[in-house]
CSV table of N, CA, C and O in Angstrom, one decimal:
chain,number,residue,atom,x,y,z
O,1,MET,N,67.1,100.0,95.1
O,1,MET,CA,68.3,99.3,96.1
O,1,MET,C,69.5,100.2,95.9
O,1,MET,O,70.0,100.5,94.7
O,2,TYR,N,70.2,100.5,96.9
O,2,TYR,CA,71.5,101.5,96.1
O,2,TYR,C,72.9,101.1,97.0
O,2,TYR,O,72.6,100.4,97.8
O,3,VAL,N,73.9,100.9,95.9
O,3,VAL,CA,75.1,100.7,96.9
O,3,VAL,C,76.0,101.8,96.7
O,3,VAL,O,76.1,102.8,96.6
O,4,TYR,N,76.1,101.7,98.6
O,4,TYR,CA,76.7,102.9,98.8
O,4,TYR,C,78.2,102.9,98.9
O,4,TYR,O,78.9,103.3,99.4
O,5,GLY,N,78.6,101.5,99.1
O,5,GLY,CA,80.0,101.0,99.2
O,5,GLY,C,80.5,99.6,98.7
O,5,GLY,O,80.0,99.0,98.9
O,6,TYR,N,81.2,99.3,98.2
O,6,TYR,CA,81.9,98.2,97.9
O,6,TYR,C,83.0,97.6,98.1
O,6,TYR,O,84.2,98.7,98.1
O,7,VAL,N,83.7,96.3,97.7
O,7,VAL,CA,85.4,96.3,97.8
O,7,VAL,C,85.2,94.8,97.5
O,7,VAL,O,84.4,93.7,98.0
O,8,VAL,N,85.7,94.7,95.8
O,8,VAL,CA,85.4,93.3,95.5
O,8,VAL,C,87.4,92.9,96.0
O,8,VAL,O,87.8,93.3,95.8
O,9,MET,N,87.4,91.6,96.6
O,9,MET,CA,88.2,90.8,96.7
O,9,MET,C,88.5,89.4,95.9
O,9,MET,O,87.9,89.4,95.5
O,10,PRO,N,89.7,88.6,95.9
O,10,PRO,CA,89.9,87.4,95.3
O,10,PRO,C,88.7,86.7,95.3
O,10,PRO,O,88.8,86.0,94.4
O,11,GLU,N,88.4,86.5,96.5
O,11,GLU,CA,87.5,85.6,96.7
O,11,GLU,C,86.2,86.0,97.6
O,11,GLU,O,85.2,85.2,97.7
O,12,HIS,N,85.6,87.1,97.8
O,12,HIS,CA,85.0,87.1,98.2
O,12,HIS,C,84.7,88.9,97.4
O,12,HIS,O,85.1,89.7,97.3
O,13,LEU,N,83.5,89.1,98.1
O,13,LEU,CA,83.0,90.7,98.2
O,13,LEU,C,81.9,91.4,99.3
O,13,LEU,O,81.7,90.3,100.0
O,14,HIS,N,82.4,92.7,99.3
O,14,HIS,CA,81.4,93.3,100.5
O,14,HIS,C,80.6,94.3,99.8
O,14,HIS,O,81.3,95.0,98.7
O,15,LEU,N,79.2,94.5,100.3
O,15,LEU,CA,78.1,95.4,99.7
O,15,LEU,C,77.9,96.2,100.6
O,15,LEU,O,77.5,95.1,101.9
O,16,LEU,N,77.8,97.3,101.0
O,16,LEU,CA,76.9,98.0,101.7
O,16,LEU,C,75.4,98.7,101.1
O,16,LEU,O,75.9,99.8,100.1
O,17,LEU,N,74.5,98.2,100.9
O,17,LEU,CA,73.4,98.6,100.6
O,17,LEU,C,72.5,98.8,101.1
O,17,LEU,O,72.1,98.6,102.5
O,18,SER,N,71.6,100.0,100.3
O,18,SER,CA,70.1,99.6,100.8
O,18,SER,C,69.2,98.5,100.6
O,18,SER,O,69.1,97.8,100.0
O,19,GLU,N,68.0,98.8,101.4
O,19,GLU,CA,67.3,97.7,101.4
O,19,GLU,C,66.2,98.0,99.6
O,19,GLU,O,65.8,99.4,99.8
O,20,PRO,N,66.2,97.0,99.2
O,20,PRO,CA,65.1,97.4,98.2
O,20,PRO,C,63.8,97.5,98.2
O,20,PRO,O,63.1,97.2,99.5
O,21,LYS,N,63.6,98.8,97.6
O,21,LYS,CA,61.8,99.2,98.2
O,21,LYS,C,60.8,98.6,97.8
O,21,LYS,O,59.6,98.2,98.3
O,22,LYS,N,60.8,97.4,96.1
O,22,LYS,CA,59.8,96.9,95.9
O,22,LYS,C,59.8,95.4,96.2
O,22,LYS,O,59.7,94.6,95.8
O,23,ALA,N,61.1,95.0,96.7
O,23,ALA,CA,61.4,93.5,97.0
O,23,ALA,C,62.1,92.9,98.2
O,23,ALA,O,62.8,93.9,99.2
O,24,MET,N,62.5,91.8,98.6
O,24,MET,CA,63.1,91.7,99.5
O,24,MET,C,64.8,91.6,99.4
O,24,MET,O,65.5,91.1,98.4
O,25,LEU,N,65.7,91.9,99.9
O,25,LEU,CA,66.8,91.4,100.3
O,25,LEU,C,67.6,90.4,99.6
O,25,LEU,O,68.1,90.2,98.5
O,26,ALA,N,66.8,89.7,99.9
O,26,ALA,CA,67.5,87.9,99.6
O,26,ALA,C,67.0,88.2,98.1
O,26,ALA,O,67.9,87.4,97.2
O,27,ASP,N,65.8,88.7,97.5
O,27,ASP,CA,65.6,88.2,96.3
O,27,ASP,C,66.3,89.2,95.1
O,27,ASP,O,66.7,88.7,94.0
O,28,ALA,N,66.7,90.2,95.6
O,28,ALA,CA,67.7,91.3,94.9
O,28,ALA,C,69.2,90.4,95.0
O,28,ALA,O,69.7,90.3,93.7
O,29,LEU,N,69.8,89.9,96.3
O,29,LEU,CA,71.0,89.0,96.0
O,29,LEU,C,70.9,88.0,95.6
O,29,LEU,O,72.1,87.9,94.6
O,30,LYS,N,69.9,86.9,95.3
O,30,LYS,CA,69.6,86.0,94.5
O,30,LYS,C,69.6,86.2,92.8
O,30,LYS,O,70.1,85.9,92.0
O,31,SER,N,69.6,87.2,92.3
O,31,SER,CA,69.4,88.0,91.0
O,31,SER,C,71.0,88.4,90.8
O,31,SER,O,70.9,88.2,90.0
O,32,LEU,N,71.1,89.2,91.5
O,32,LEU,CA,72.5,89.4,91.5
O,32,LEU,C,73.8,88.3,90.9
O,32,LEU,O,74.1,88.2,90.2
O,33,LYS,N,73.3,87.2,92.0
O,33,LYS,CA,74.2,86.3,92.1
O,33,LYS,C,73.7,85.1,91.1
O,33,LYS,O,75.2,84.9,90.2
O,34,GLN,N,72.8,85.3,90.6
O,34,GLN,CA,72.5,84.4,88.8
O,34,GLN,C,73.2,85.2,88.3
O,34,GLN,O,73.5,84.2,87.1
O,35,GLY,N,73.1,86.4,88.0
O,35,GLY,CA,73.5,87.0,86.7
O,35,GLY,C,74.8,86.9,86.8
O,35,GLY,O,75.5,86.7,85.5
O,36,VAL,N,75.4,87.0,87.7
O,36,VAL,CA,77.5,86.9,87.3
O,36,VAL,C,77.7,85.3,87.5
O,36,VAL,O,78.7,84.9,86.9
O,37,SER,N,76.8,84.6,88.1
O,37,SER,CA,77.3,83.0,87.7
O,37,SER,C,77.0,83.0,86.4
O,37,SER,O,77.8,82.2,86.1
O,38,ARG,N,75.9,83.6,85.1
O,38,ARG,CA,75.8,82.8,84.5
O,38,ARG,C,77.1,83.4,83.7
O,38,ARG,O,77.2,82.4,82.5
O,39,ARG,N,77.7,84.5,83.5
O,39,ARG,CA,78.5,85.2,83.0
O,39,ARG,C,79.8,84.5,83.2
O,39,ARG,O,80.4,84.6,82.2
O,40,LEU,N,79.9,84.1,84.8
O,40,LEU,CA,81.2,83.4,85.1
O,40,LEU,C,81.6,82.0,84.9
O,40,LEU,O,82.3,81.3,84.6
O,41,ILE,N,80.4,81.5,85.2
O,41,ILE,CA,80.7,79.9,85.7
O,41,ILE,C,80.5,78.6,83.9
O,41,ILE,O,80.8,77.2,84.4
O,42,GLY,N,79.8,79.0,83.8
O,42,GLY,CA,79.4,78.4,82.5
O,42,GLY,C,78.9,76.6,83.2
O,42,GLY,O,77.7,77.0,83.4
O,43,THR,N,79.5,76.1,83.1
O,43,THR,CA,79.0,74.5,83.3
O,43,THR,C,79.6,74.0,84.4
O,43,THR,O,79.1,72.9,85.1
O,44,ALA,N,80.0,75.0,85.4
O,44,ALA,CA,80.2,74.4,86.6
O,44,ALA,C,79.4,74.5,87.5
O,44,ALA,O,78.1,75.5,87.2
O,45,GLU,N,79.5,73.6,88.5
O,45,GLU,CA,78.3,73.6,89.6
O,45,GLU,C,78.1,74.6,90.6
O,45,GLU,O,76.7,74.8,90.7
O,46,HIS,N,79.1,75.6,90.9
O,46,HIS,CA,78.2,76.7,91.8
O,46,HIS,C,79.4,77.5,92.0
O,46,HIS,O,80.7,76.9,91.6
O,47,PHE,N,79.2,79.0,92.0
O,47,PHE,CA,80.2,80.2,92.0
O,47,PHE,C,80.4,80.4,93.4
O,47,PHE,O,81.3,81.0,94.1
O,48,TRP,N,79.0,80.9,93.8
O,48,TRP,CA,78.7,81.3,95.2
O,48,TRP,C,78.5,80.5,96.4
O,48,TRP,O,78.3,79.2,96.2
O,49,GLU,N,79.2,81.2,97.7
O,49,GLU,CA,78.6,80.3,98.6
O,49,GLU,C,76.7,80.3,98.7
O,49,GLU,O,75.9,81.3,98.3
O,50,LYS,N,76.1,79.6,99.4
O,50,LYS,CA,75.1,79.4,99.9
O,50,LYS,C,74.7,80.5,100.5
O,50,LYS,O,73.3,80.9,100.1
O,51,ARG,N,75.2,81.2,101.5
O,51,ARG,CA,74.4,81.8,102.0
O,51,ARG,C,75.3,82.9,102.1
O,51,ARG,O,76.4,83.2,102.1
O,52,TYR,N,75.2,84.3,102.2
O,52,TYR,CA,75.7,85.4,102.7
O,52,TYR,C,75.5,86.1,104.1
O,52,TYR,O,74.5,85.4,104.8
O,53,TYR,N,76.4,86.6,104.5
O,53,TYR,CA,76.1,87.2,105.6
O,53,TYR,C,75.9,88.9,105.8
O,53,TYR,O,76.4,89.5,105.1
O,54,ASP,N,75.0,89.0,106.5
O,54,ASP,CA,74.0,90.4,106.5
O,54,ASP,C,74.4,90.8,107.9
O,54,ASP,O,74.4,90.4,108.6
O,55,HIS,N,74.5,92.4,108.1
O,55,HIS,CA,74.1,93.0,108.9
O,55,HIS,C,73.3,94.1,108.5
O,55,HIS,O,73.7,95.2,107.5
O,56,ASN,N,72.4,94.3,109.5
O,56,ASN,CA,71.5,95.5,109.7
O,56,ASN,C,72.5,96.9,110.0
O,56,ASN,O,73.2,96.9,111.2
O,57,VAL,N,72.3,98.3,109.7
O,57,VAL,CA,73.4,99.3,110.1
O,57,VAL,C,71.9,100.3,110.3
O,57,VAL,O,71.2,100.5,109.5
O,58,ARG,N,71.9,100.6,111.7
O,58,ARG,CA,70.9,101.4,112.0
O,58,ARG,C,71.3,102.8,112.8
O,58,ARG,O,70.6,103.8,112.9
O,59,SER,N,72.5,103.0,112.2
O,59,SER,CA,73.2,104.3,113.0
O,59,SER,C,74.5,105.1,111.8
O,59,SER,O,74.8,104.0,111.1
O,60,TYR,N,74.1,106.4,111.9
O,60,TYR,CA,75.7,107.0,110.8
O,60,TYR,C,76.8,106.4,112.0
O,60,TYR,O,77.6,105.9,110.9
O,61,GLU,N,77.0,106.0,112.7
O,61,GLU,CA,78.5,105.7,113.5
O,61,GLU,C,78.5,104.2,112.7
O,61,GLU,O,79.5,103.6,112.5
O,62,LYS,N,77.8,103.4,112.7
O,62,LYS,CA,77.6,102.2,112.3
O,62,LYS,C,77.9,101.8,110.5
O,62,LYS,O,78.5,101.0,110.3
O,63,PHE,N,77.4,102.9,110.1
O,63,PHE,CA,77.4,103.0,108.4
O,63,PHE,C,79.2,103.1,108.5
O,63,PHE,O,79.6,102.8,107.8
O,64,HIS,N,79.3,104.0,108.8
O,64,HIS,CA,80.5,104.3,109.1
O,64,HIS,C,81.8,103.2,109.5
O,64,HIS,O,82.5,102.7,108.4
O,65,GLU,N,81.1,102.4,110.7
O,65,GLU,CA,82.5,102.0,111.0
O,65,GLU,C,82.5,100.6,109.4
O,65,GLU,O,83.5,99.7,109.5
O,66,LYS,N,81.3,100.2,109.4
O,66,LYS,CA,81.1,99.4,107.8
O,66,LYS,C,81.7,99.6,106.8
O,66,LYS,O,82.5,98.9,106.2
O,67,LEU,N,81.5,100.6,106.5
O,67,LEU,CA,82.5,101.3,105.2
O,67,LEU,C,83.6,101.3,105.4
O,67,LEU,O,84.6,101.0,104.3
O,68,ARG,N,84.4,101.7,106.2
O,68,ARG,CA,85.6,101.7,106.9
O,68,ARG,C,86.3,100.5,107.1
O,68,ARG,O,87.5,100.1,106.0
O,69,TYR,N,85.6,99.2,107.5
O,69,TYR,CA,85.8,98.5,107.2
O,69,TYR,C,86.0,97.7,106.1
O,69,TYR,O,87.0,96.7,106.0
O,70,LEU,N,85.4,98.1,105.0
O,70,LEU,CA,85.0,97.2,103.7
O,70,LEU,C,86.2,97.8,103.0
O,70,LEU,O,87.1,97.1,102.2
O,71,HIS,N,86.2,99.1,103.1
O,71,HIS,CA,87.6,100.2,102.6
O,71,HIS,C,89.3,99.0,103.2
O,71,HIS,O,89.5,99.7,102.1
O,72,ARG,N,89.2,98.8,104.0
O,72,ARG,CA,90.3,98.5,104.7
O,72,ARG,C,90.8,97.4,104.8
O,72,ARG,O,91.6,96.8,104.8
O,73,ASN,N,89.7,97.1,104.0
O,73,ASN,CA,89.8,95.1,104.3
O,73,ASN,C,91.0,94.6,103.1
O,73,ASN,O,92.0,93.6,103.1
O,74,PRO,N,91.3,95.2,101.8
O,74,PRO,CA,92.5,94.8,101.4
O,74,PRO,C,93.7,95.7,101.4
O,74,PRO,O,94.8,94.2,101.3
O,75,VAL,N,93.9,96.3,102.4
O,75,VAL,CA,95.2,96.9,103.0
O,75,VAL,C,95.3,95.7,104.1
O,75,VAL,O,96.5,95.2,104.6
O,76,LYS,N,94.1,95.5,105.0
O,76,LYS,CA,94.1,94.2,106.2
O,76,LYS,C,94.9,93.0,105.5
O,76,LYS,O,95.3,92.2,106.0
O,77,ARG,N,94.4,92.4,104.3
O,77,ARG,CA,94.8,91.6,103.7
O,77,ARG,C,96.0,91.2,102.6
O,77,ARG,O,96.6,90.2,102.5
O,78,GLY,N,96.7,92.4,102.9
O,78,GLY,CA,98.1,92.3,102.4
O,78,GLY,C,98.1,92.6,100.6
O,78,GLY,O,99.2,92.3,100.1
O,79,LEU,N,97.1,92.9,100.3
O,79,LEU,CA,96.9,93.3,99.0
O,79,LEU,C,97.5,94.5,97.8
O,79,LEU,O,97.4,94.3,96.9
O,80,CYS,N,97.2,95.7,99.3
O,80,CYS,CA,97.8,96.8,98.3
O,80,CYS,C,98.2,97.5,100.1
O,80,CYS,O,98.1,97.1,101.1
O,81,ALA,N,98.9,98.6,99.6
O,81,ALA,CA,99.5,99.7,100.7
O,81,ALA,C,98.5,100.3,101.5
O,81,ALA,O,98.2,100.8,102.8
O,82,ARG,N,97.5,100.9,100.7
O,82,ARG,CA,96.9,101.8,101.0
O,82,ARG,C,95.4,101.5,100.6
O,82,ARG,O,95.4,101.1,99.5
O,83,PRO,N,93.9,102.2,101.0
O,83,PRO,CA,92.6,101.6,100.6
O,83,PRO,C,93.0,102.5,99.2
O,83,PRO,O,91.9,101.5,98.1
O,84,GLN,N,93.0,103.6,98.7
O,84,GLN,CA,93.2,104.4,97.6
O,84,GLN,C,93.7,103.7,96.2
O,84,GLN,O,93.8,103.6,95.1
O,85,ASP,N,94.8,102.5,96.6
O,85,ASP,CA,95.4,101.5,95.8
O,85,ASP,C,94.5,100.6,95.5
O,85,ASP,O,95.1,100.0,94.3
O,86,TRP,N,93.6,100.0,95.8
O,86,TRP,CA,92.8,99.1,95.4
O,86,TRP,C,91.8,99.4,94.2
O,86,TRP,O,90.7,100.5,94.6
O,87,PRO,N,92.1,98.9,93.0
O,87,PRO,CA,90.7,99.4,92.1
O,87,PRO,C,89.6,99.3,92.4
O,87,PRO,O,88.4,99.7,91.6
O,88,TRP,N,89.1,98.0,92.5
O,88,TRP,CA,87.6,97.4,92.9
O,88,TRP,C,87.4,97.9,94.2
O,88,TRP,O,86.8,96.9,95.1
O,89,SER,N,87.4,98.9,94.1
O,89,SER,CA,86.4,99.4,95.9
O,89,SER,C,85.9,101.1,95.6
O,89,SER,O,86.2,101.6,94.7
O,90,SER,N,85.2,101.1,96.3
O,90,SER,CA,84.4,103.1,96.5
O,90,SER,C,84.9,103.6,97.3
O,90,SER,O,84.6,104.4,97.1
O,91,PHE,N,86.3,103.1,97.7
O,91,PHE,CA,87.0,104.0,98.9
O,91,PHE,C,87.9,105.3,97.9
O,91,PHE,O,87.3,106.5,98.3
O,92,ARG,N,88.0,105.4,96.5
O,92,ARG,CA,88.4,106.5,95.7
O,92,ARG,C,87.2,107.4,95.6
O,92,ARG,O,87.4,109.0,95.5
O,93,HIS,N,86.1,107.1,95.2
O,93,HIS,CA,84.5,107.3,94.7
O,93,HIS,C,84.6,108.5,96.2
O,93,HIS,O,84.2,110.0,96.0
O,94,TYR,N,84.7,107.8,97.3
O,94,TYR,CA,84.3,108.9,98.8
O,94,TYR,C,85.5,109.8,99.1
O,94,TYR,O,85.5,110.6,99.6
O,95,ALA,N,86.9,109.8,98.4
O,95,ALA,CA,87.9,110.6,99.0
O,95,ALA,C,88.0,111.4,97.8
O,95,ALA,O,88.3,112.6,98.3
O,96,THR,N,87.6,111.1,96.5
O,96,THR,CA,87.3,112.2,95.6
O,96,THR,C,86.6,112.4,94.4
O,96,THR,O,86.3,113.7,94.3
O,97,GLY,N,85.6,111.8,95.1
O,97,GLY,CA,84.0,111.9,93.9
O,97,GLY,C,84.8,111.6,92.7
O,97,GLY,O,83.3,111.4,91.8
O,98,CYS,N,85.6,111.1,92.1
O,98,CYS,CA,85.4,110.5,90.5
O,98,CYS,C,84.7,109.4,91.1
O,98,CYS,O,84.6,108.2,92.2
O,99,GLU,N,84.1,108.8,89.8
O,99,GLU,CA,83.6,107.4,89.6
O,99,GLU,C,84.3,106.7,89.6
O,99,GLU,O,85.1,106.4,89.3
O,100,GLY,N,83.6,105.1,90.1
O,100,GLY,CA,84.5,104.1,90.4
O,100,GLY,C,84.0,102.7,89.5
O,100,GLY,O,83.4,103.0,88.3
O,101,ARG,N,84.3,101.9,89.4
O,101,ARG,CA,84.0,100.9,88.7
O,101,ARG,C,82.4,100.7,88.6
O,101,ARG,O,81.6,100.0,87.9
O,102,VAL,N,82.0,100.9,89.9
O,102,VAL,CA,80.7,100.7,90.2
O,102,VAL,C,79.8,101.7,90.5
O,102,VAL,O,80.8,102.2,91.5
O,103,GLU,N,78.5,102.1,90.2
O,103,GLU,CA,78.4,103.6,90.7
O,103,GLU,C,78.0,103.4,92.4
O,103,GLU,O,77.1,102.4,92.5
O,104,SER,N,78.7,104.4,93.1
O,104,SER,CA,78.0,104.3,94.2
O,104,SER,C,76.9,105.6,94.7
O,104,SER,O,77.4,106.7,94.0
O,105,GLU,N,75.8,105.3,95.6
O,105,GLU,CA,75.4,106.3,95.8
O,105,GLU,C,76.2,107.3,97.2
O,105,GLU,O,76.6,106.6,97.9
O,106,SER,N,76.0,108.4,97.2
O,106,SER,CA,77.0,109.5,97.6
O,106,SER,C,76.4,110.5,97.2
O,106,SER,O,75.7,110.9,96.5
O,107,GLU,N,76.9,111.4,98.3
O,107,GLU,CA,76.3,113.2,97.7
O,107,GLU,C,76.8,113.6,96.8
O,107,GLU,O,75.7,114.1,96.4
O,108,TRP,N,78.2,113.3,96.3
O,108,TRP,CA,78.3,113.6,94.8
O,108,TRP,C,77.2,113.0,93.8
O,108,TRP,O,77.0,113.8,92.8
O,109,ILE,N,76.8,112.1,93.9
O,109,ILE,CA,76.3,110.8,92.8
O,109,ILE,C,74.5,111.8,92.9
O,109,ILE,O,74.1,112.2,91.9
O,110,ALA,N,74.1,111.7,94.2
O,110,ALA,CA,73.0,112.4,94.0
O,110,ALA,C,73.0,114.1,93.8
O,110,ALA,O,72.0,114.3,93.1
O,111,ASN,N,73.6,114.8,94.1
O,111,ASN,CA,74.0,116.3,93.7
O,111,ASN,C,74.0,116.2,92.0
O,111,ASN,O,73.1,117.3,91.6
O,112,ARG,N,74.5,115.3,91.7
O,112,ARG,CA,74.7,115.0,89.9
O,112,ARG,C,73.3,115.2,89.8
O,112,ARG,O,73.0,115.7,88.7
O,113,ARG,N,73.0,114.0,89.9
O,113,ARG,CA,71.6,113.6,89.7
O,113,ARG,C,70.5,114.7,89.9
O,113,ARG,O,69.4,115.2,88.9
O,114,GLU,N,70.5,115.7,90.9
O,114,GLU,CA,69.3,116.7,91.0
O,114,GLU,C,69.5,117.5,90.4
O,114,GLU,O,68.8,118.2,89.9
O,115,ALA,N,71.1,117.7,89.9
O,115,ALA,CA,71.4,118.8,88.8
O,115,ALA,C,70.9,118.6,87.7
O,115,ALA,O,70.3,119.9,87.7
O,116,ALA,N,70.8,117.6,86.9
O,116,ALA,CA,70.4,117.2,86.2
O,116,ALA,C,69.2,117.2,85.7
O,116,ALA,O,68.3,117.6,84.9
O,117,ALA,N,68.3,117.0,87.1
O,117,ALA,CA,66.9,117.1,87.1
O,117,ALA,C,66.3,118.5,87.5
O,117,ALA,O,65.2,118.5,87.4
O,118,GLY,N,67.0,119.6,87.7
O,118,GLY,CA,66.6,120.7,88.3
O,118,GLY,C,66.5,120.9,89.5
O,118,GLY,O,65.6,121.9,89.9
O,119,ARG,N,66.3,119.7,90.2
O,119,ARG,CA,65.8,120.0,91.9
O,119,ARG,C,67.4,120.2,92.7
O,119,ARG,O,68.5,119.8,92.2
O,120,LEU,N,66.9,120.9,93.8
O,120,LEU,CA,67.9,121.0,95.0
O,120,LEU,C,68.1,120.2,96.3
O,120,LEU,O,69.0,120.1,96.7
O,121,VAL,N,66.8,119.5,96.5
O,121,VAL,CA,67.1,118.5,97.3
O,121,VAL,C,67.3,117.0,96.9
O,121,VAL,O,66.4,116.2,96.2
O,122,PRO,N,68.1,116.1,97.7
O,122,PRO,CA,68.2,115.0,97.2
O,122,PRO,C,67.2,114.2,97.3
O,122,PRO,O,66.3,114.3,98.3
O,123,ARG,N,66.9,112.9,96.2
O,123,ARG,CA,65.8,112.4,96.6
O,123,ARG,C,66.1,111.1,97.8
O,123,ARG,O,65.1,110.7,98.1
O,124,VAL,N,67.4,110.6,97.6
O,124,VAL,CA,67.2,109.8,98.5
O,124,VAL,C,68.1,110.5,99.9
O,124,VAL,O,69.2,110.9,99.4
O,125,PRO,N,67.6,110.0,101.1
O,125,PRO,CA,68.2,110.1,102.1
O,125,PRO,C,69.5,109.0,101.8
O,125,PRO,O,69.7,108.4,101.8
O,126,LEU,N,70.7,110.1,102.5
O,126,LEU,CA,72.1,109.4,102.1
O,126,LEU,C,72.5,109.2,103.9
O,126,LEU,O,72.9,110.3,104.2
O,127,PRO,N,72.2,108.1,104.3
O,127,PRO,CA,73.0,107.8,105.6
O,127,PRO,C,74.1,108.4,105.9
O,127,PRO,O,74.4,108.7,107.3
O,128,HIS,N,75.0,108.8,105.1
O,128,HIS,CA,76.7,109.1,105.7
O,128,HIS,C,76.8,110.3,105.5
O,128,HIS,O,77.8,110.8,105.6
O,129,SER,N,75.6,111.0,105.1
O,129,SER,CA,75.6,112.8,105.0
O,129,SER,C,75.6,113.5,105.9
O,129,SER,O,75.7,113.1,107.1
O,130,SER,N,75.6,114.5,105.2
O,130,SER,CA,75.9,115.8,106.4
O,130,SER,C,74.0,115.8,106.3
O,130,SER,O,73.5,116.8,107.2
O,131,GLN,N,73.4,115.1,106.0
O,131,GLN,CA,72.0,115.2,105.9
O,131,GLN,C,71.3,114.7,107.5
O,131,GLN,O,70.4,114.7,107.0
O,132,LYS,N,71.7,114.4,108.4
O,132,LYS,CA,71.5,114.0,109.3
O,132,LYS,C,70.1,114.7,110.0
O,132,LYS,O,70.2,115.9,109.9
O,133,LYS,N,69.3,114.0,110.8
O,133,LYS,CA,68.0,114.6,111.1
O,133,LYS,C,68.2,114.7,112.6
O,133,LYS,O,68.9,113.8,113.2
O,134,ALA,N,68.1,115.9,112.9
O,134,ALA,CA,68.1,116.0,114.4
O,134,ALA,C,67.6,115.5,115.6
O,134,ALA,O,66.4,114.9,115.2
């Protein structure tokens, strides 16, 4: 599973993820939620809502729409003036290629990984890249 984009808000988060190859998305999110909960809540009853909201992204246009939405969420909520001002977001990674607080899958990351492995072609299809198929 790859994280293509994220923004962490004070009371919720947005993730743009690929489907896991070896498990169900629900299982991957359950594991993520359990790990975070164990570190954060101690003896409290619960930290997460029972249900997450998901949307299937089936086109490059929808991918960009969702990525724009999550990056603009802190601005819309009045938490910062510009998307690049919110430190808990993948926006700066997309804008500059610098690494963020969470590694996001992007052309920069794929190119670094491939260069380190001595390959020229990314192993992971990047839905937001110029690698569109005709």
